[in-house]
Amino acid sequence: MRLDKYLKVSRLIKRRTVANEACDAGRVMINGKPAKAGTEVKVGDEITINFGNKDVKVEVLLVTETVKKEEAKEMFRYL
């Protein structure tokens, strides 16, 4: 699954366009390397998102196209 879509489906970022812009600005990294919006996300990847003054690190646990709001938290684990 594309990184921008994963960020939206997992609800780490609310909109796909915002996720796309964050990737283009270099604020999203996968396994320590800057990632583009089209980068493939796999189970076990470590995603770091820079939100201004704080970083959010998560580990990908599940990759699925659609998920209910309540189940979105099961797609990742905070590190």
CSV table of C-alpha atoms in Angstrom, one decimal:
chain,number,residue,atom,x,y,z
A,1,MET,CA,0.0,0.0,0.0
A,2,ARG,CA,1.2,3.5,-0.7
A,3,LEU,CA,2.5,5.5,2.2
A,4,ASP,CA,0.1,8.4,1.8
A,5,LYS,CA,-2.9,6.1,1.7
A,6,TYR,CA,-1.6,4.1,4.8
A,7,LEU,CA,-1.3,7.3,6.8
A,8,LYS,CA,-4.9,8.2,5.9
A,9,VAL,CA,-6.5,4.8,6.4
A,10,SER,CA,-4.7,4.3,9.8
A,11,ARG,CA,-5.8,7.8,10.7
A,12,LEU,CA,-2.3,9.0,11.6
A,13,ILE,CA,-3.0,11.9,9.3
A,14,LYS,CA,-6.6,13.0,8.5
A,15,ARG,CA,-6.4,13.6,4.8
A,16,ARG,CA,-4.5,12.0,2.0
A,17,THR,CA,-3.5,15.3,0.5
A,18,VAL,CA,-2.0,16.4,3.8
A,19,ALA,CA,-0.2,13.1,4.0
A,20,ASN,CA,1.1,13.7,0.5
A,21,GLU,CA,2.3,17.2,1.3
A,22,ALA,CA,4.1,15.9,4.5
A,23,CYS,CA,5.9,13.3,2.4
A,24,ASP,CA,6.9,15.9,-0.2
A,25,ALA,CA,8.3,18.2,2.5
A,26,GLY,CA,10.5,15.3,3.9
A,27,ARG,CA,8.7,15.1,7.2
A,28,VAL,CA,7.9,11.4,6.9
A,29,MET,CA,10.5,8.7,7.2
A,30,ILE,CA,10.4,4.9,6.8
A,31,ASN,CA,13.1,2.9,8.6
A,32,GLY,CA,15.1,6.1,9.1
A,33,LYS,CA,15.1,7.1,5.4
A,34,PRO,CA,13.0,10.0,3.9
A,35,ALA,CA,10.0,8.5,2.1
A,36,LYS,CA,8.0,9.7,-0.9
A,37,ALA,CA,4.2,9.4,-0.9
A,38,GLY,CA,4.3,6.4,-3.3
A,39,THR,CA,6.7,4.3,-1.2
A,40,GLU,CA,5.3,0.9,-0.4
A,41,VAL,CA,4.5,0.2,3.3
A,42,LYS,CA,5.0,-3.3,4.7
A,43,VAL,CA,4.3,-4.9,8.0
A,44,GLY,CA,7.2,-4.3,10.3
A,45,ASP,CA,8.2,-0.9,8.9
A,46,GLU,CA,9.0,1.9,11.3
A,47,ILE,CA,7.4,5.2,10.3
A,48,THR,CA,8.5,8.5,11.8
A,49,ILE,CA,6.3,11.6,11.2
A,50,ASN,CA,7.6,15.1,12.2
A,51,PHE,CA,4.7,17.2,13.4
A,52,GLY,CA,6.4,20.6,14.0
A,53,ASN,CA,8.0,20.3,17.4
A,54,LYS,CA,7.3,16.6,18.1
A,55,ASP,CA,8.0,13.3,16.3
A,56,VAL,CA,5.6,10.4,16.2
A,57,LYS,CA,7.2,6.9,15.8
A,58,VAL,CA,5.0,3.9,14.9
A,59,GLU,CA,5.5,0.3,13.9
A,60,VAL,CA,3.3,-1.0,11.1
A,61,LEU,CA,1.3,-4.0,12.4
A,62,LEU,CA,-1.4,-4.4,9.7
A,63,VAL,CA,-1.8,-3.2,6.1
A,64,THR,CA,-5.4,-3.2,4.8
A,65,GLU,CA,-7.2,-1.1,2.2
A,66,THR,CA,-10.2,-0.2,4.4
A,67,VAL,CA,-10.8,-0.3,8.2
A,68,LYS,CA,-13.4,1.0,10.6
A,69,LYS,CA,-12.6,4.0,12.7
A,70,GLU,CA,-12.5,1.9,15.9
A,71,GLU,CA,-10.1,-0.7,14.4
A,72,ALA,CA,-7.7,1.9,12.9
A,73,LYS,CA,-5.6,1.8,16.1
A,74,GLU,CA,-4.8,-1.8,15.5
A,75,MET,CA,-2.9,-1.0,12.3
A,76,PHE,CA,0.1,0.4,14.2
A,77,ARG,CA,1.9,0.5,17.5
A,78,TYR,CA,3.5,3.6,19.1
A,79,LEU,CA,7.2,3.3,19.8
